[in-house]
Amino acid sequence: MPPHRDGNITNSFQRKSEGQGKTKTEEPTANSPRDAPTASSSREEDKNNGKRRISDSPPTDERCNVKALKADAPTHLSSKDLAPNWLTATGNVTSTTLSLSTHQGDLFDQAPPNCLLVHACNTQGSWGAGIARTFRERYPKAYTIYRDFCTKEHNPRYSPVLPGTALIIPPVDSGKSQWIGCLFTSAKYGKAKAKPEAILRNTTPAMQMLLELIRQADEITELRMCKINSGLFGVPWEETQEALESIKVREGWRANVEIWEP
Ligand SMILES: Nc1ncnc2c1ncn2[C@@H]1O[C@H](COP(=O)(O)OP(=O)(O)OC[C@H]2O[C@H](OP(=O)(O)O)[C@H](O)[C@@H]2O)[C@@H](O)[C@H]1O
């Protein structure tokens, strides 16, 4: 995927079934990895040339055929791009657990091209305070993609983004070459944010999904993350750290995450 897009991300994950009725949202438990919402197979064929766009094709043998995605319209990657039960279909579990390396400095400073910058997000489409606000100021077009994902592709009331999932957004802001990673660890924010134990429960499956989406994006150079959940979400960093370091790395996943703290 070329580093700079024109920023007009067409949401090629439009689904015929968009606007479905209410769905019950549950908080995933640490031991029952959430079955990612299935990529809808009811997507229409591209009538213009009869070709099924990758985003309209059901996942092939367990995973999206991402190769064709690069030739297709630019877009984000999310749970909708993963096959049902994707976690069991993901490569073999290795004996390695995720390792975190700490770096002193501003997450954004001199982030290399195609580096993924990761933060914790709510599913309401708001980057209103904290580091999220900085993300919004520095990557306004990426913010628009996140917001539209939460409020147009999903509907916070009737078909919300599920906590415990993730979203990655390619470089779309002019002059910027970084990807943005969103870990949905709490549905709401502020006083309505999830309880710390729910945020922690969501962190593991969200991170597992992020690692799989990174593997599929196949262009990301390094992975930088702030101390997610430890500020406005009110979860002691050590607890999030323990949850992250307990993740067993699958074949093809990044095994190291850089944690940047000011
Ligand atoms: N430039 C920088 N480089 C490196 N580290 C930086 C930094 N700037 C701040 N940090 C640190 O990054 C950690 C996270 O701190 P945060 O409180 O922001 O995030 P969180 O994950 O606890 O909570 C998420 C919810 O907060 C937001 O705001 P809203 O809900 O919209 O109101 C979202 O939208 C979510 O909902 C803290 O250690 C900060 O010191």
CSV table of C-alpha atoms and ligand atoms in Angstrom, one decimal:
chain,number,residue,atom,x,y,z
A,1,MET,CA,0.0,0.0,0.0
A,2,PRO,CA,1.7,3.2,-1.1
A,3,PRO,CA,2.7,5.4,1.9
A,4,HIS,CA,0.5,8.4,1.1
A,5,ARG,CA,-3.1,8.2,0.2
A,6,ASP,CA,-5.3,11.1,-1.0
A,7,GLY,CA,-7.1,10.8,2.3
A,8,ASN,CA,-10.4,10.2,0.8
A,9,ILE,CA,-10.7,6.7,2.1
A,10,THR,CA,-13.7,5.1,0.4
A,11,ASN,CA,-15.0,2.7,2.9
A,12,SER,CA,-14.9,-0.4,0.8
A,13,PHE,CA,-16.3,-2.4,3.6
A,14,GLN,CA,-19.8,-1.1,3.0
A,15,ARG,CA,-22.1,-4.0,3.8
A,16,LYS,CA,-25.5,-4.6,2.3
A,17,SER,CA,-26.6,-5.6,5.8
A,18,GLU,CA,-25.5,-2.3,7.3
A,19,GLY,CA,-27.9,-0.8,9.8
A,20,GLN,CA,-28.8,-4.2,11.1
A,21,GLY,CA,-31.0,-4.3,14.2
A,22,LYS,CA,-29.8,-4.2,17.7
A,23,THR,CA,-27.1,-6.6,18.6
A,24,LYS,CA,-26.2,-7.5,22.2
A,25,THR,CA,-22.7,-6.4,23.1
A,26,GLU,CA,-20.8,-8.5,25.6
A,27,GLU,CA,-17.5,-7.9,27.1
A,28,PRO,CA,-15.2,-10.7,26.0
A,29,THR,CA,-13.6,-12.8,28.7
A,30,ALA,CA,-9.9,-13.3,28.8
A,31,ASN,CA,-10.3,-17.0,28.0
A,32,SER,CA,-12.9,-16.9,25.4
A,33,PRO,CA,-11.4,-15.0,22.5
A,34,ARG,CA,-14.2,-13.3,20.7
A,35,ASP,CA,-15.2,-14.8,17.4
A,36,ALA,CA,-14.7,-11.8,15.1
A,37,PRO,CA,-17.8,-10.6,13.4
A,38,THR,CA,-17.9,-12.6,10.2
A,39,ALA,CA,-16.9,-10.8,7.0
A,40,SER,CA,-20.3,-10.5,5.3
A,41,SER,CA,-20.6,-12.8,2.4
A,42,SER,CA,-23.6,-10.9,1.3
A,43,ARG,CA,-21.5,-8.2,-0.3
A,44,GLU,CA,-22.5,-7.3,-3.8
A,45,GLU,CA,-20.3,-8.1,-6.7
A,46,ASP,CA,-18.8,-5.0,-8.3
A,47,LYS,CA,-21.3,-4.4,-11.1
A,48,ASN,CA,-19.0,-2.2,-13.1
A,49,ASN,CA,-16.7,-5.0,-14.2
A,50,GLY,CA,-18.2,-8.0,-12.6
A,51,LYS,CA,-15.0,-8.5,-10.6
A,52,ARG,CA,-15.5,-9.2,-6.9
A,53,ARG,CA,-13.6,-6.6,-5.1
A,54,ILE,CA,-11.5,-8.1,-2.3
A,55,SER,CA,-13.6,-6.3,0.2
A,56,ASP,CA,-16.7,-7.9,-1.2
A,57,SER,CA,-15.3,-11.4,-1.3
A,58,PRO,CA,-15.8,-13.7,1.6
A,59,PRO,CA,-12.5,-14.7,3.2
A,60,THR,CA,-10.6,-17.3,1.3
A,61,ASP,CA,-9.2,-20.3,3.1
A,62,GLU,CA,-9.4,-18.9,6.6
A,63,ARG,CA,-8.1,-15.4,5.9
A,64,CYS,CA,-8.8,-12.5,3.7
A,65,ASN,CA,-6.8,-12.6,0.5
A,66,VAL,CA,-5.0,-9.4,1.4
A,67,LYS,CA,-2.7,-9.4,-1.6
A,68,ALA,CA,-5.6,-8.2,-3.8
A,69,LEU,CA,-6.5,-5.7,-1.1
A,70,LYS,CA,-3.4,-3.7,-2.0
A,71,ALA,CA,-4.6,-3.4,-5.5
A,72,ASP,CA,-8.0,-2.4,-4.4
A,73,ALA,CA,-9.3,0.9,-3.0
A,74,PRO,CA,-7.4,2.1,0.1
A,75,THR,CA,-9.1,1.2,3.3
A,76,HIS,CA,-8.6,0.3,7.0
A,77,LEU,CA,-8.4,-3.2,8.3
A,78,SER,CA,-10.6,-4.4,11.2
A,79,SER,CA,-12.4,-7.4,12.6
A,80,LYS,CA,-14.5,-7.4,9.4
A,81,ASP,CA,-11.5,-8.5,7.5
A,82,LEU,CA,-10.9,-11.6,9.5
A,83,ALA,CA,-12.6,-15.0,9.0
A,84,PRO,CA,-14.9,-16.4,11.7
A,85,ASN,CA,-12.9,-17.9,14.6
A,86,TRP,CA,-9.9,-16.2,13.1
A,87,LEU,CA,-7.9,-16.7,16.3
A,88,THR,CA,-8.0,-20.5,16.0
A,89,ALA,CA,-7.2,-20.2,12.2
A,90,THR,CA,-4.2,-18.0,12.9
A,91,GLY,CA,-0.8,-19.7,12.5
A,92,ASN,CA,0.7,-22.0,15.1
A,93,VAL,CA,1.2,-20.7,18.6
A,94,THR,CA,4.9,-20.3,19.3
A,95,SER,CA,6.5,-20.6,22.7
A,96,THR,CA,7.2,-16.9,22.6
A,97,THR,CA,5.1,-14.4,24.6
A,98,LEU,CA,4.8,-10.7,23.5
A,99,SER,CA,7.8,-8.6,24.7
A,100,LEU,CA,7.6,-4.9,25.6
A,101,SER,CA,10.6,-2.7,25.3
A,102,THR,CA,10.4,0.7,27.0
A,103,HIS,CA,11.6,3.9,25.3
A,104,GLN,CA,11.8,7.4,26.8
A,105,GLY,CA,10.3,10.1,24.7
A,106,ASP,CA,7.3,11.3,22.8
A,107,LEU,CA,5.5,8.5,20.9
A,108,PHE,CA,5.2,10.7,17.8
A,109,ASP,CA,8.7,12.0,17.7
A,110,GLN,CA,10.6,10.9,14.6
A,111,ALA,CA,8.3,7.9,14.1
A,112,PRO,CA,9.7,6.2,10.9
A,113,PRO,CA,7.6,5.7,7.8
A,114,ASN,CA,5.1,2.8,8.0
A,115,CYS,CA,5.5,2.7,11.8
A,116,LEU,CA,2.3,1.8,13.6
A,117,LEU,CA,1.3,4.2,16.4
A,118,VAL,CA,-1.1,2.5,18.8
A,119,HIS,CA,-3.4,3.8,21.5
A,120,ALA,CA,-6.5,2.7,23.4
A,121,CYS,CA,-9.8,3.9,22.0
A,122,ASN,CA,-13.5,3.9,22.9
A,123,THR,CA,-16.0,2.6,20.4
A,124,GLN,CA,-18.1,5.8,20.3
A,125,GLY,CA,-15.9,7.6,17.7
A,126,SER,CA,-14.4,10.1,20.1
A,127,TRP,CA,-10.7,11.1,20.5
A,128,GLY,CA,-11.5,13.9,22.8
A,129,ALA,CA,-8.8,14.0,25.4
A,130,GLY,CA,-5.4,12.7,26.4
A,131,ILE,CA,-3.2,11.2,23.8
A,132,ALA,CA,-6.2,10.5,21.6
A,133,ARG,CA,-6.7,14.2,21.3
A,134,THR,CA,-3.0,14.5,20.1
A,135,PHE,CA,-3.7,11.7,17.6
A,136,ARG,CA,-6.7,13.7,16.3
A,137,GLU,CA,-4.7,16.9,16.0
A,138,ARG,CA,-1.7,15.2,14.3
A,139,TYR,CA,-3.7,12.7,12.1
A,140,PRO,CA,-7.1,14.4,11.4
A,141,LYS,CA,-7.9,12.2,8.4
A,142,ALA,CA,-7.1,9.0,10.3
A,143,TYR,CA,-9.4,10.3,13.0
A,144,THR,CA,-12.2,10.7,10.4
A,145,ILE,CA,-11.7,7.0,9.4
A,146,TYR,CA,-11.8,5.9,13.0
A,147,ARG,CA,-14.9,8.0,13.7
A,148,ASP,CA,-16.7,6.8,10.6
A,149,PHE,CA,-15.8,3.2,11.4
A,150,CYS,CA,-17.5,3.6,14.8
A,151,THR,CA,-20.5,5.8,13.8
A,152,LYS,CA,-21.2,5.0,10.1
A,153,GLU,CA,-19.9,1.5,9.4
A,154,HIS,CA,-21.1,0.6,12.9
A,155,ASN,CA,-23.7,2.2,14.9
A,156,PRO,CA,-22.9,2.9,18.6
A,157,ARG,CA,-26.4,2.0,19.6
A,158,TYR,CA,-27.6,-0.8,17.2
A,159,SER,CA,-24.4,-2.4,15.9
A,160,PRO,CA,-21.5,-1.1,18.0
A,161,VAL,CA,-17.9,-1.8,17.5
A,162,LEU,CA,-17.2,-4.6,19.9
A,163,PRO,CA,-14.7,-4.0,22.8
A,164,GLY,CA,-11.8,-6.4,22.5
A,165,THR,CA,-11.3,-5.7,18.8
A,166,ALA,CA,-8.9,-3.5,16.9
A,167,LEU,CA,-8.6,-1.3,13.8
A,168,ILE,CA,-5.6,-0.2,11.8
A,169,ILE,CA,-5.5,2.8,9.5
A,170,PRO,CA,-2.9,3.3,6.7
A,171,PRO,CA,-1.1,6.6,6.2
A,172,VAL,CA,-3.8,9.0,5.0
A,173,ASP,CA,-2.8,12.4,6.3
A,174,SER,CA,-0.7,14.5,3.9
A,175,GLY,CA,2.9,14.7,4.9
A,176,LYS,CA,2.5,11.8,7.4
A,177,SER,CA,3.7,8.2,6.7
A,178,GLN,CA,2.6,6.4,9.9
A,179,TRP,CA,-0.2,3.9,10.4
A,180,ILE,CA,-2.6,4.3,13.3
A,181,GLY,CA,-3.6,1.4,15.5
A,182,CYS,CA,-6.8,1.5,17.7
A,183,LEU,CA,-7.3,-1.0,20.5
A,184,PHE,CA,-10.9,-0.9,21.6
A,185,THR,CA,-10.5,-1.6,25.3
A,186,SER,CA,-13.6,0.2,26.5
A,187,ALA,CA,-17.0,0.9,24.8
A,188,LYS,CA,-17.5,4.3,26.4
A,189,TYR,CA,-15.2,6.9,27.9
A,190,GLY,CA,-15.2,9.5,30.7
A,191,LYS,CA,-17.5,8.6,33.7
A,192,ALA,CA,-19.2,5.8,31.5
A,193,LYS,CA,-15.9,4.0,30.7
A,194,ALA,CA,-15.7,0.3,31.4
A,195,LYS,CA,-14.5,-0.9,34.8
A,196,PRO,CA,-10.7,-1.6,35.0
A,197,GLU,CA,-11.3,-5.4,35.0
A,198,ALA,CA,-13.3,-5.1,31.8
A,199,ILE,CA,-10.7,-2.9,30.2
A,200,LEU,CA,-8.1,-5.5,31.0
A,201,ARG,CA,-10.3,-8.3,29.8
A,202,ASN,CA,-10.7,-6.5,26.5
A,203,THR,CA,-7.0,-5.7,26.1
A,204,THR,CA,-5.8,-9.2,25.3
A,205,PRO,CA,-8.2,-10.0,22.4
A,206,ALA,CA,-7.8,-6.5,21.1
A,207,MET,CA,-4.0,-6.8,21.0
A,208,GLN,CA,-4.2,-10.3,19.5
A,209,MET,CA,-6.4,-8.9,16.7
A,210,LEU,CA,-4.1,-5.9,16.2
A,211,LEU,CA,-1.1,-8.3,15.8
A,212,GLU,CA,-3.1,-10.4,13.2
A,213,LEU,CA,-4.1,-7.2,11.3
A,214,ILE,CA,-0.5,-6.1,11.3
A,215,ARG,CA,0.5,-9.5,9.8
A,216,GLN,CA,-2.1,-9.1,7.1
A,217,ALA,CA,-1.2,-5.4,6.3
A,218,ASP,CA,2.3,-6.7,5.6
A,219,GLU,CA,3.8,-3.2,5.3
A,220,ILE,CA,4.3,-2.1,8.9
A,221,THR,CA,7.9,-1.5,10.0
A,222,GLU,CA,7.7,-1.2,13.7
A,223,LEU,CA,5.1,-1.0,16.5
A,224,ARG,CA,5.0,1.9,18.9
A,225,MET,CA,2.5,2.1,21.8
A,226,CYS,CA,1.9,4.5,24.6
A,227,LYS,CA,1.1,3.1,28.1
A,228,ILE,CA,-2.5,2.3,27.0
A,229,ASN,CA,-5.3,2.3,29.6
A,230,SER,CA,-3.1,4.0,32.2
A,231,GLY,CA,-4.4,7.5,32.0
A,232,LEU,CA,-8.0,8.4,31.4
A,233,PHE,CA,-9.0,4.8,31.4
A,234,GLY,CA,-7.6,4.5,34.9
A,235,VAL,CA,-5.9,1.1,34.8
A,236,PRO,CA,-2.5,0.7,36.5
A,237,TRP,CA,0.1,0.2,33.7
A,238,GLU,CA,1.5,-2.8,35.4
A,239,GLU,CA,-1.8,-4.6,35.0
A,240,THR,CA,-2.0,-3.8,31.3
A,241,GLN,CA,1.7,-4.8,31.0
A,242,GLU,CA,1.0,-8.2,32.5
A,243,ALA,CA,-2.0,-8.8,30.2
A,244,LEU,CA,0.1,-7.9,27.1
A,245,GLU,CA,3.1,-9.9,28.1
A,246,SER,CA,0.9,-13.0,28.6
A,247,ILE,CA,-0.1,-13.0,24.9
A,248,LYS,CA,1.3,-16.0,23.1
A,249,VAL,CA,2.8,-14.9,19.8
A,250,ARG,CA,1.4,-16.7,16.7
A,251,GLU,CA,3.5,-17.5,13.6
A,252,GLY,CA,3.9,-14.3,11.6
A,253,TRP,CA,3.0,-11.9,14.5
A,254,ARG,CA,5.3,-9.2,15.7
A,255,ALA,CA,6.9,-10.4,19.0
A,256,ASN,CA,8.0,-7.0,20.3
A,257,VAL,CA,6.1,-3.8,21.0
A,258,GLU,CA,7.9,-0.5,21.8
A,259,ILE,CA,6.3,1.3,24.7
A,260,TRP,CA,7.0,5.0,24.6
A,261,GLU,CA,6.6,7.2,27.6
A,262,PRO,CA,7.2,11.0,27.8
B,1,LIG,N1,3.0,12.0,23.3
B,1,LIG,C1,2.9,11.0,24.1
B,1,LIG,N2,3.9,10.0,24.0
B,1,LIG,C2,3.9,8.9,24.8
B,1,LIG,N3,3.0,8.7,25.8
B,1,LIG,C3,2.0,9.7,25.9
B,1,LIG,C4,2.0,10.8,25.1
B,1,LIG,N4,0.9,11.6,25.5
B,1,LIG,C5,0.3,10.9,26.6
B,1,LIG,N5,1.0,9.8,26.8
B,1,LIG,C6,0.7,8.7,27.8
B,1,LIG,O1,-0.2,7.8,27.2
B,1,LIG,C7,-0.9,7.1,28.3
B,1,LIG,C8,-2.3,7.0,27.9
B,1,LIG,O2,-3.1,8.0,28.5
B,1,LIG,P1,-4.5,8.5,28.0
B,1,LIG,O3,-5.2,9.0,29.2
B,1,LIG,O4,-4.4,9.5,26.9
B,1,LIG,O5,-5.2,7.3,27.4
B,1,LIG,P2,-5.9,6.0,28.1
B,1,LIG,O6,-5.4,4.8,27.2
B,1,LIG,O7,-5.7,5.9,29.6
B,1,LIG,O8,-7.5,6.2,27.9
B,1,LIG,C9,-8.0,6.2,26.6
B,1,LIG,C10,-9.3,7.0,26.6
B,1,LIG,O9,-9.0,8.4,26.7
B,1,LIG,C11,-9.1,9.1,25.5
B,1,LIG,O10,-9.9,10.2,25.7
B,1,LIG,P3,-11.5,10.4,25.5
B,1,LIG,O11,-12.1,9.1,26.0
B,1,LIG,O12,-11.7,10.7,24.1
B,1,LIG,O13,-11.9,11.5,26.4
B,1,LIG,C12,-9.5,8.1,24.4
B,1,LIG,O14,-10.4,8.5,23.5
B,1,LIG,C13,-10.0,6.9,25.2
B,1,LIG,O15,-11.4,6.9,25.4
B,1,LIG,C14,-0.6,7.9,29.5
B,1,LIG,O16,0.4,7.2,30.3
B,1,LIG,C15,0.0,9.2,29.0
B,1,LIG,O17,0.9,9.7,30.0
